[in-house]
PDB file of C-alpha atoms in Angstrom:
ATOM      1  CA  UNK A  26      91.973 105.903  94.978  1.00 46.00           C
ATOM      2  CA  UNK A  27      93.017 107.072  97.961  1.00 62.00           C
ATOM      3  CA  UNK A  28      94.812 103.768  99.659  1.00 75.00           C
ATOM      4  CA  UNK A  29      97.696 101.993  98.621  1.00 84.00           C
ATOM      5  CA  UNK A  30      97.292 100.477  95.616  1.00 87.00           C
ATOM      6  CA  UNK A  31      95.577  96.848  95.790  1.00 88.00           C
ATOM      7  CA  UNK A  32      97.541  95.402  93.220  1.00 89.00           C
ATOM      8  CA  UNK A  33     100.574  95.961  95.462  1.00 90.00           C
ATOM      9  CA  UNK A  34      98.885  95.013  98.580  1.00 91.00           C
ATOM     10  CA  UNK A  35      97.666  91.449  97.017  1.00 91.00           C
ATOM     11  CA  UNK A  36     101.063  91.047  95.397  1.00 90.00           C
ATOM     12  CA  UNK A  37     102.846  91.781  98.765  1.00 92.00           C
ATOM     13  CA  UNK A  38     100.513  89.283 100.731  1.00 92.00           C
ATOM     14  CA  UNK A  39     101.209  86.448  98.043  1.00 89.00           C
ATOM     15  CA  UNK A  40     104.973  86.656  98.700  1.00 90.00           C
ATOM     16  CA  UNK A  41     104.582  86.584 102.294  1.00 92.00           C
ATOM     17  CA  UNK A  42     102.109  83.331 102.186  1.00 91.00           C
ATOM     18  CA  UNK A  43     104.277  82.056  99.295  1.00 87.00           C
ATOM     19  CA  UNK A  44     106.445  79.769 101.909  1.00 87.00           C
ATOM     20  CA  UNK A  45     102.862  78.186 103.094  1.00 88.00           C
ATOM     21  CA  UNK A  46     101.618  77.571  99.575  1.00 84.00           C
ATOM     22  CA  UNK A  47     105.301  75.824  98.822  1.00 80.00           C
ATOM     23  CA  UNK A  48     105.008  73.565 101.755  1.00 84.00           C
ATOM     24  CA  UNK A  49     101.614  72.506 100.852  1.00 86.00           C
ATOM     25  CA  UNK A  50     102.228  71.814  97.059  1.00 78.00           C
ATOM     26  CA  UNK A  51     105.217  69.782  97.824  1.00 76.00           C
ATOM     27  CA  UNK A  52     103.282  67.950 100.125  1.00 82.00           C
ATOM     28  CA  UNK A  53     100.875  67.097  97.755  1.00 81.00           C
ATOM     29  CA  UNK A  54     103.262  66.296  95.330  1.00 74.00           C
ATOM     30  CA  UNK A  55     105.282  63.796  97.231  1.00 77.00           C
ATOM     31  CA  UNK A  56     102.405  62.159  98.819  1.00 82.00           C
ATOM     32  CA  UNK A  57     103.543  63.265 102.452  1.00 85.00           C
ATOM     33  CA  UNK A  58     101.215  64.982 105.082  1.00 89.00           C
ATOM     34  CA  UNK A  59     101.740  68.641 105.728  1.00 87.00           C
ATOM     35  CA  UNK A  60     103.664  67.625 109.170  1.00 88.00           C
ATOM     36  CA  UNK A  61     105.964  65.068 107.181  1.00 87.00           C
ATOM     37  CA  UNK A  62     106.787  67.449 104.662  1.00 85.00           C
ATOM     38  CA  UNK A  63     107.884  69.897 107.453  1.00 86.00           C
ATOM     39  CA  UNK A  64     109.912  67.326 109.021  1.00 89.00           C
ATOM     40  CA  UNK A  65     111.604  66.554 105.676  1.00 84.00           C
ATOM     41  CA  UNK A  66     112.196  70.022 104.992  1.00 82.00           C
ATOM     42  CA  UNK A  67     114.080  70.415 108.180  1.00 84.00           C
ATOM     43  CA  UNK A  68     115.897  66.836 108.234  1.00 84.00           C
ATOM     44  CA  UNK A  69     117.097  66.755 104.600  1.00 80.00           C
ATOM     45  CA  UNK A  70     117.285  70.372 103.262  1.00 76.00           C
ATOM     46  CA  UNK A  71     120.390  72.421 103.656  1.00 80.00           C
ATOM     47  CA  UNK A  72     119.848  75.024 106.208  1.00 82.00           C
ATOM     48  CA  UNK A  73     120.765  77.993 103.925  1.00 82.00           C
ATOM     49  CA  UNK A  74     118.436  76.518 101.371  1.00 80.00           C
ATOM     50  CA  UNK A  75     115.625  76.072 103.879  1.00 83.00           C
ATOM     51  CA  UNK A  76     116.004  79.558 105.262  1.00 84.00           C
ATOM     52  CA  UNK A  77     115.835  80.736 101.797  1.00 83.00           C
ATOM     53  CA  UNK A  78     112.453  78.993 101.167  1.00 81.00           C
ATOM     54  CA  UNK A  79     111.267  80.261 104.608  1.00 87.00           C
ATOM     55  CA  UNK A  80     112.553  83.641 104.651  1.00 91.00           C
ATOM     56  CA  UNK A  81     113.408  85.239 101.442  1.00 90.00           C
ATOM     57  CA  UNK A  82     109.601  85.116 100.163  1.00 90.00           C
ATOM     58  CA  UNK A  83     108.281  86.980 103.451  1.00 93.00           C
ATOM     59  CA  UNK A  84     110.949  89.250 102.886  1.00 94.00           C
ATOM     60  CA  UNK A  85     110.292  90.028  99.476  1.00 92.00           C
ATOM     61  CA  UNK A  86     106.428  90.857 100.347  1.00 93.00           C
ATOM     62  CA  UNK A  87     107.437  93.471 102.891  1.00 95.00           C
ATOM     63  CA  UNK A  88     109.760  95.091 100.322  1.00 94.00           C
ATOM     64  CA  UNK A  89     106.884  95.320  97.865  1.00 92.00           C
ATOM     65  CA  UNK A  90     104.614  96.574 100.802  1.00 93.00           C
ATOM     66  CA  UNK A  91     107.030  99.276 101.953  1.00 91.00           C
ATOM     67  CA  UNK A  92     107.031 100.786  98.800  1.00 90.00           C
ATOM     68  CA  UNK A  93     110.160 102.961  98.756  1.00 89.00           C
ATOM     69  CA  UNK A  94     112.930 103.413  96.157  1.00 89.00           C
ATOM     70  CA  UNK A  95     115.634 101.349  98.517  1.00 93.00           C
ATOM     71  CA  UNK A  96     113.006  98.199  98.945  1.00 93.00           C
ATOM     72  CA  UNK A  97     112.585  98.170  95.001  1.00 91.00           C
ATOM     73  CA  UNK A  98     116.157  97.129  94.509  1.00 93.00           C
ATOM     74  CA  UNK A  99     115.820  95.017  97.645  1.00 94.00           C
ATOM     75  CA  UNK A 100     112.915  92.962  95.858  1.00 91.00           C
ATOM     76  CA  UNK A 101     114.764  92.524  92.895  1.00 90.00           C
ATOM     77  CA  UNK A 102     117.619  91.194  95.425  1.00 92.00           C
ATOM     78  CA  UNK A 103     115.167  88.763  96.943  1.00 90.00           C
ATOM     79  CA  UNK A 104     114.165  87.398  93.236  1.00 87.00           C
ATOM     80  CA  UNK A 105     117.696  86.945  92.275  1.00 88.00           C
ATOM     81  CA  UNK A 106     118.353  84.814  95.483  1.00 87.00           C
ATOM     82  CA  UNK A 107     115.457  82.611  94.798  1.00 83.00           C
ATOM     83  CA  UNK A 108     116.322  81.929  91.239  1.00 82.00           C
ATOM     84  CA  UNK A 109     120.071  81.355  92.279  1.00 84.00           C
ATOM     85  CA  UNK A 110     118.743  78.655  94.912  1.00 80.00           C
ATOM     86  CA  UNK A 111     116.348  77.080  92.191  1.00 75.00           C
ATOM     87  CA  UNK A 112     119.442  76.959  89.850  1.00 79.00           C
ATOM     88  CA  UNK A 113     121.302  74.969  92.640  1.00 76.00           C
ATOM     89  CA  UNK A 114     118.546  72.743  93.549  1.00 72.00           C
ATOM     90  CA  UNK A 115     118.137  71.840  89.941  1.00 70.00           C
ATOM     91  CA  UNK A 116     122.069  71.214  89.608  1.00 77.00           C
ATOM     92  CA  UNK A 117     122.154  68.972  92.825  1.00 74.00           C
ATOM     93  CA  UNK A 118     119.313  66.837  91.697  1.00 70.00           C
ATOM     94  CA  UNK A 119     118.763  66.842  87.776  1.00 70.00           C
ATOM     95  CA  UNK A 120     115.409  65.603  87.251  1.00 70.00           C
ATOM     96  CA  UNK A 121     112.020  66.338  85.233  1.00 70.00           C
ATOM     97  CA  UNK A 122     110.398  67.725  88.677  1.00 67.00           C
ATOM     98  CA  UNK A 123     113.483  70.092  89.526  1.00 64.00           C
ATOM     99  CA  UNK A 124     113.634  71.165  86.079  1.00 67.00           C
ATOM    100  CA  UNK A 125     110.174  71.947  85.355  1.00 73.00           C
ATOM    101  CA  UNK A 126     110.059  73.822  89.115  1.00 65.00           C
ATOM    102  CA  UNK A 127     113.192  76.029  87.748  1.00 64.00           C
ATOM    103  CA  UNK A 128     111.359  76.889  84.400  1.00 77.00           C
ATOM    104  CA  UNK A 129     108.258  77.720  86.268  1.00 76.00           C
ATOM    105  CA  UNK A 130     110.277  80.023  88.654  1.00 70.00           C
ATOM    106  CA  UNK A 131     112.092  81.530  85.865  1.00 75.00           C
ATOM    107  CA  UNK A 132     108.967  82.255  84.081  1.00 83.00           C
ATOM    108  CA  UNK A 133     107.222  84.015  87.348  1.00 79.00           C
ATOM    109  CA  UNK A 134     110.418  85.765  87.951  1.00 77.00           C
ATOM    110  CA  UNK A 135     110.266  87.340  84.497  1.00 81.00           C
ATOM    111  CA  UNK A 136     106.540  88.362  84.741  1.00 85.00           C
ATOM    112  CA  UNK A 137     107.041  89.717  88.047  1.00 83.00           C
ATOM    113  CA  UNK A 138     110.079  91.729  87.003  1.00 82.00           C
ATOM    114  CA  UNK A 139     108.334  92.948  83.845  1.00 87.00           C
ATOM    115  CA  UNK A 140     105.625  94.162  86.294  1.00 88.00           C
ATOM    116  CA  UNK A 141     107.770  96.062  88.074  1.00 86.00           C
ATOM    117  CA  UNK A 142     109.291  97.972  85.285  1.00 85.00           C
ATOM    118  CA  UNK A 143     105.620  99.488  84.081  1.00 88.00           C
ATOM    119  CA  UNK A 144     106.673 103.236  84.417  1.00 88.00           C
ATOM    120  CA  UNK A 145     103.347 103.610  86.812  1.00 86.00           C
ATOM    121  CA  UNK A 146     104.425 100.726  88.943  1.00 88.00           C
ATOM    122  CA  UNK A 147     108.517 102.279  89.048  1.00 86.00           C
ATOM    123  CA  UNK A 148     106.948 105.588  89.560  1.00 85.00           C
ATOM    124  CA  UNK A 149     105.463 104.836  92.920  1.00 84.00           C
ATOM    125  CA  UNK A 150     108.495 103.471  94.262  1.00 88.00           C
ATOM    126  CA  UNK A 151     111.197 106.145  92.796  1.00 85.00           C
ATOM    127  CA  UNK A 152     108.892 109.197  93.099  1.00 80.00           C
ATOM    128  CA  UNK A 153     107.652 110.098  96.892  1.00 75.00           C
ATOM    129  CA  UNK A 154     105.121 112.756  95.236  1.00 67.00           C
ATOM    130  CA  UNK A 155     103.000 109.918  93.812  1.00 74.00           C
ATOM    131  CA  UNK A 156     102.610 108.244  96.896  1.00 74.00           C
ATOM    132  CA  UNK A 157      99.365 109.777  97.527  1.00 70.00           C
ATOM    133  CA  UNK A 158      98.443 107.345 100.309  1.00 75.00           C
ATOM    134  CA  UNK A 159     101.239 108.721 102.400  1.00 70.00           C
ATOM    135  CA  UNK A 160     100.272 112.386 102.072  1.00 72.00           C
ATOM    136  CA  UNK A 161      99.095 114.133 105.534  1.00 77.00           C
ATOM    137  CA  UNK A 162      95.454 114.674 106.085  1.00 84.00           C
ATOM    138  CA  UNK A 163      94.715 118.193 104.430  1.00 88.00           C
ATOM    139  CA  UNK A 164      92.457 120.637 105.916  1.00 91.00           C
ATOM    140  CA  UNK A 165      90.248 123.414 103.980  1.00 92.00           C
ATOM    141  CA  UNK A 166      91.951 126.948 105.031  1.00 92.00           C
ATOM    142  CA  UNK A 167      90.621 129.416 102.565  1.00 92.00           C
ATOM    143  CA  UNK A 168      92.705 132.302 103.625  1.00 92.00           C
ATOM    144  CA  UNK A 169      94.429 135.084 101.696  1.00 92.00           C
ATOM    145  CA  UNK A 170      98.227 135.301 102.416  1.00 92.00           C
ATOM    146  CA  UNK A 171     101.601 136.419 100.314  1.00 92.00           C
ATOM    147  CA  UNK A 172     103.641 134.378  97.998  1.00 91.00           C
ATOM    148  CA  UNK A 173     107.441 136.001  97.789  1.00 90.00           C
ATOM    149  CA  UNK A 174     105.532 139.065  98.589  1.00 89.00           C
ATOM    150  CA  UNK A 175     102.898 139.033  96.054  1.00 90.00           C
ATOM    151  CA  UNK A 176      98.899 138.307  97.067  1.00 90.00           C
ATOM    152  CA  UNK A 177      97.661 134.674  97.069  1.00 90.00           C
ATOM    153  CA  UNK A 178      94.734 132.325  98.602  1.00 91.00           C
ATOM    154  CA  UNK A 179      95.800 129.651 100.139  1.00 93.00           C
ATOM    155  CA  UNK A 180      92.745 127.039  99.827  1.00 92.00           C
ATOM    156  CA  UNK A 181      94.126 123.901 101.799  1.00 92.00           C
ATOM    157  CA  UNK A 182      96.927 123.082 104.057  1.00 93.00           C
ATOM    158  CA  UNK A 183      98.358 120.088 105.758  1.00 91.00           C
ATOM    159  CA  UNK A 184     101.649 119.446 108.148  1.00 87.00           C
ATOM    160  CA  UNK A 185     103.534 118.877 104.821  1.00 87.00           C
ATOM    161  CA  UNK A 186     102.372 121.488 102.581  1.00 91.00           C
ATOM    162  CA  UNK A 187      99.484 123.503 101.132  1.00 91.00           C
ATOM    163  CA  UNK A 188      97.450 124.333  97.778  1.00 91.00           C
ATOM    164  CA  UNK A 189      97.616 127.876  96.541  1.00 91.00           C
ATOM    165  CA  UNK A 190      95.069 129.399  94.077  1.00 86.00           C
ATOM    166  CA  UNK A 191      95.131 132.658  92.444  1.00 76.00           C
ATOM    167  CA  UNK A 192      98.862 132.986  93.440  1.00 72.00           C
ATOM    168  CA  UNK A 193     101.722 134.841  90.986  1.00 78.00           C
ATOM    169  CA  UNK A 194     102.974 132.739  88.277  1.00 84.00           C
ATOM    170  CA  UNK A 195     104.884 129.841  89.578  1.00 87.00           C
ATOM    171  CA  UNK A 196     106.774 126.595  87.780  1.00 87.00           C
ATOM    172  CA  UNK A 197     107.441 123.490  89.436  1.00 88.00           C
ATOM    173  CA  UNK A 198     110.765 123.316  91.376  1.00 88.00           C
ATOM    174  CA  UNK A 199     110.381 126.924  92.279  1.00 91.00           C
ATOM    175  CA  UNK A 200     111.332 127.983  96.071  1.00 92.00           C
ATOM    176  CA  UNK A 201     108.688 130.142  97.503  1.00 93.00           C
ATOM    177  CA  UNK A 202     108.151 131.824 100.875  1.00 93.00           C
ATOM    178  CA  UNK A 203     104.354 132.144 102.169  1.00 93.00           C
ATOM    179  CA  UNK A 204     103.044 134.212 104.566  1.00 93.00           C
ATOM    180  CA  UNK A 205      99.785 134.880 106.534  1.00 93.00           C
ATOM    181  CA  UNK A 206      98.004 136.233 109.273  1.00 91.00           C
ATOM    182  CA  UNK A 207      95.902 134.239 111.315  1.00 88.00           C
ATOM    183  CA  UNK A 208      94.004 134.882 114.789  1.00 85.00           C
ATOM    184  CA  UNK A 209      96.669 137.479 115.476  1.00 84.00           C
ATOM    185  CA  UNK A 210      99.755 135.230 114.476  1.00 86.00           C
ATOM    186  CA  UNK A 211     102.187 136.062 111.594  1.00 90.00           C
ATOM    187  CA  UNK A 212     103.233 132.594 110.264  1.00 90.00           C
ATOM    188  CA  UNK A 213     106.008 132.381 107.377  1.00 92.00           C
ATOM    189  CA  UNK A 214     107.142 129.185 105.857  1.00 93.00           C
ATOM    190  CA  UNK A 215     109.262 128.264 102.924  1.00 93.00           C
ATOM    191  CA  UNK A 216     108.301 125.800 100.333  1.00 92.00           C
ATOM    192  CA  UNK A 217     108.869 124.425  96.898  1.00 92.00           C
ATOM    193  CA  UNK A 218     106.524 123.928  94.346  1.00 91.00           C
ATOM    194  CA  UNK A 219     105.928 120.414  93.452  1.00 87.00           C
ATOM    195  CA  UNK A 220     103.120 120.408  90.696  1.00 84.00           C
ATOM    196  CA  UNK A 221     100.640 122.676  89.297  1.00 84.00           C
ATOM    197  CA  UNK A 222      97.009 122.020  88.459  1.00 82.00           C
ATOM    198  CA  UNK A 223      95.161 124.105  85.619  1.00 75.00           C
ATOM    199  CA  UNK A 224      91.470 124.354  86.578  1.00 67.00           C
ATOM    200  CA  UNK A 225      89.926 126.847  83.970  1.00 67.00           C
ATOM    201  CA  UNK A 226      91.553 130.194  83.906  1.00 73.00           C
ATOM    202  CA  UNK A 227      92.592 129.753  87.588  1.00 80.00           C
ATOM    203  CA  UNK A 228      96.103 127.732  88.058  1.00 85.00           C
ATOM    204  CA  UNK A 229      96.920 125.775  91.171  1.00 88.00           C
ATOM    205  CA  UNK A 230      99.841 124.947  92.879  1.00 90.00           C
ATOM    206  CA  UNK A 231     100.919 121.846  95.168  1.00 89.00           C
ATOM    207  CA  UNK A 232     103.564 123.567  97.568  1.00 92.00           C
ATOM    208  CA  UNK A 233     105.734 121.276  99.961  1.00 90.00           C
ATOM    209  CA  UNK A 234     106.907 122.934 103.196  1.00 91.00           C
ATOM    210  CA  UNK A 235     110.774 122.987 103.868  1.00 90.00           C
ATOM    211  CA  UNK A 236     110.321 123.955 107.814  1.00 84.00           C
ATOM    212  CA  UNK A 237     112.437 126.193 109.497  1.00 80.00           C
ATOM    213  CA  UNK A 238     112.333 127.670 112.753  1.00 77.00           C
ATOM    214  CA  UNK A 239     109.287 128.173 114.248  1.00 85.00           C
ATOM    215  CA  UNK A 240     107.196 127.205 110.916  1.00 88.00           C
ATOM    216  CA  UNK A 241     106.671 123.559 111.976  1.00 89.00           C
ATOM    217  CA  UNK A 242     105.128 124.129 115.336  1.00 90.00           C
ATOM    218  CA  UNK A 243     102.954 127.359 114.146  1.00 90.00           C
ATOM    219  CA  UNK A 244     101.493 124.877 111.235  1.00 91.00           C
ATOM    220  CA  UNK A 245     101.215 121.942 113.558  1.00 90.00           C
ATOM    221  CA  UNK A 246      99.250 124.286 115.869  1.00 90.00           C
ATOM    222  CA  UNK A 247      97.057 125.586 112.871  1.00 90.00           C
ATOM    223  CA  UNK A 248      96.340 121.912 111.843  1.00 90.00           C
ATOM    224  CA  UNK A 249      95.013 120.909 115.137  1.00 91.00           C
ATOM    225  CA  UNK A 250      92.657 124.220 115.036  1.00 91.00           C
ATOM    226  CA  UNK A 251      91.406 123.177 111.907  1.00 91.00           C
ATOM    227  CA  UNK A 252      90.868 119.464 112.886  1.00 90.00           C
ATOM    228  CA  UNK A 253      89.260 120.599 116.107  1.00 91.00           C
ATOM    229  CA  UNK A 254      86.604 122.738 113.720  1.00 90.00           C
ATOM    230  CA  UNK A 255      86.010 119.572 111.179  1.00 89.00           C
ATOM    231  CA  UNK A 256      87.627 121.167 108.381  1.00 89.00           C
ATOM    232  CA  UNK A 257      89.387 118.034 107.212  1.00 87.00           C
ATOM    233  CA  UNK A 258      89.003 117.881 103.177  1.00 83.00           C
ATOM    234  CA  UNK A 259      87.021 114.434 103.001  1.00 75.00           C
ATOM    235  CA  UNK A 260      87.384 113.943  99.652  1.00 68.00           C
ATOM    236  CA  UNK A 261      90.865 112.870 100.097  1.00 61.00           C
ATOM    237  CA  UNK A 262      89.428 110.412 102.679  1.00 61.00           C
ATOM    238  CA  UNK A 263      89.380 106.670 101.455  1.00 66.00           C
ATOM    239  CA  UNK A 264      85.701 105.676 100.999  1.00 65.00           C
ATOM    240  CA  UNK A 265      83.448 102.889  99.644  1.00 71.00           C
ATOM    241  CA  UNK A 266      85.115 103.488  95.810  1.00 72.00           C
ATOM    242  CA  UNK A 267      88.538 102.851  97.593  1.00 73.00           C
ATOM    243  CA  UNK A 268      87.657  99.008  99.011  1.00 82.00           C
ATOM    244  CA  UNK A 269      88.940  95.863  97.839  1.00 84.00           C
ATOM    245  CA  UNK A 270      85.569  94.784  96.875  1.00 85.00           C
ATOM    246  CA  UNK A 271      85.238  97.658  94.381  1.00 81.00           C
ATOM    247  CA  UNK A 272      88.637  97.293  93.121  1.00 80.00           C
ATOM    248  CA  UNK A 273      88.542  93.430  92.212  1.00 83.00           C
ATOM    249  CA  UNK A 274      84.999  94.329  90.393  1.00 86.00           C
ATOM    250  CA  UNK A 275      86.848  96.916  88.298  1.00 84.00           C
ATOM    251  CA  UNK A 276      89.610  94.422  87.639  1.00 85.00           C
ATOM    252  CA  UNK A 277      87.624  91.797  86.295  1.00 87.00           C
ATOM    253  CA  UNK A 278      84.948  93.619  84.603  1.00 87.00           C
ATOM    254  CA  UNK A 279      87.221  96.384  82.970  1.00 84.00           C
ATOM    255  CA  UNK A 280      90.732  95.431  83.202  1.00 82.00           C
ATOM    256  CA  UNK A 281      91.351  98.639  85.761  1.00 81.00           C
ATOM    257  CA  UNK A 282      93.410  98.263  89.068  1.00 81.00           C
ATOM    258  CA  UNK A 283      96.278  96.378  87.847  1.00 83.00           C
ATOM    259  CA  UNK A 284      98.847  99.389  87.545  1.00 82.00           C
ATOM    260  CA  UNK A 285      98.914 102.085  90.363  1.00 79.00           C
ATOM    261  CA  UNK A 286      97.254 105.138  88.891  1.00 70.00           C
ATOM    262  CA  UNK A 287      97.814 108.502  90.521  1.00 54.00           C
ATOM    263  CA  UNK A 288      94.386 109.679  91.692  1.00 50.00           C
ATOM    264  CA  UNK A 289      93.460 113.218  90.639  1.00 42.00           C
TER     265      UNK A 289
END
């Protein structure tokens, strides 16, 4: 999969649309029209509570979609606000309906929290390296260079990093200096080894650039040349297999896709 996980997109949309669903359900439950229910909300509900009903679910959906470390905690904060508001609603109007609503909110919150503590879900929020959909377009380079002064083959490159093959033995978190000559220009860029892939006997290393000086401009110019030559790595681009329909079919028939799974 090369797009943002559909499970997170759907969950974000459900939160964003929650105020509309809440309006419809309350109108049906009370026997009011949508217009009457909307008027009732604005005339009866305390304004802070109304803002919570309308704004917090939308913010929660946005925080899910942003998919960052800070948005993870912000989302859990939204859940806490919703829970507290429903407890307040029950305390001010103790009846069976508000009790059932409170219990429903508690159950839903527990299920959602359980989903977000699954390691594969947490990882995409806490580890930027696993957010494959944020990766810059990569281009075939297939050029010999040097890594820390030793020969290495640069298979592909993007604005943010490159993939090495036939390189000296490296480990994750090793700092490297990669140099090459291309079309009469000497390029030197520093980076950090962020992963290692073992394909047969030849390991490959993913390097994330730590640009300094002219290296960022030089790499950008190289990327433009490779792009104009049509050398983009198409295997990394979203395709039909990444569509919502394919994801839904896999979810229904094979139970796959509920949790994010890093592409290979």
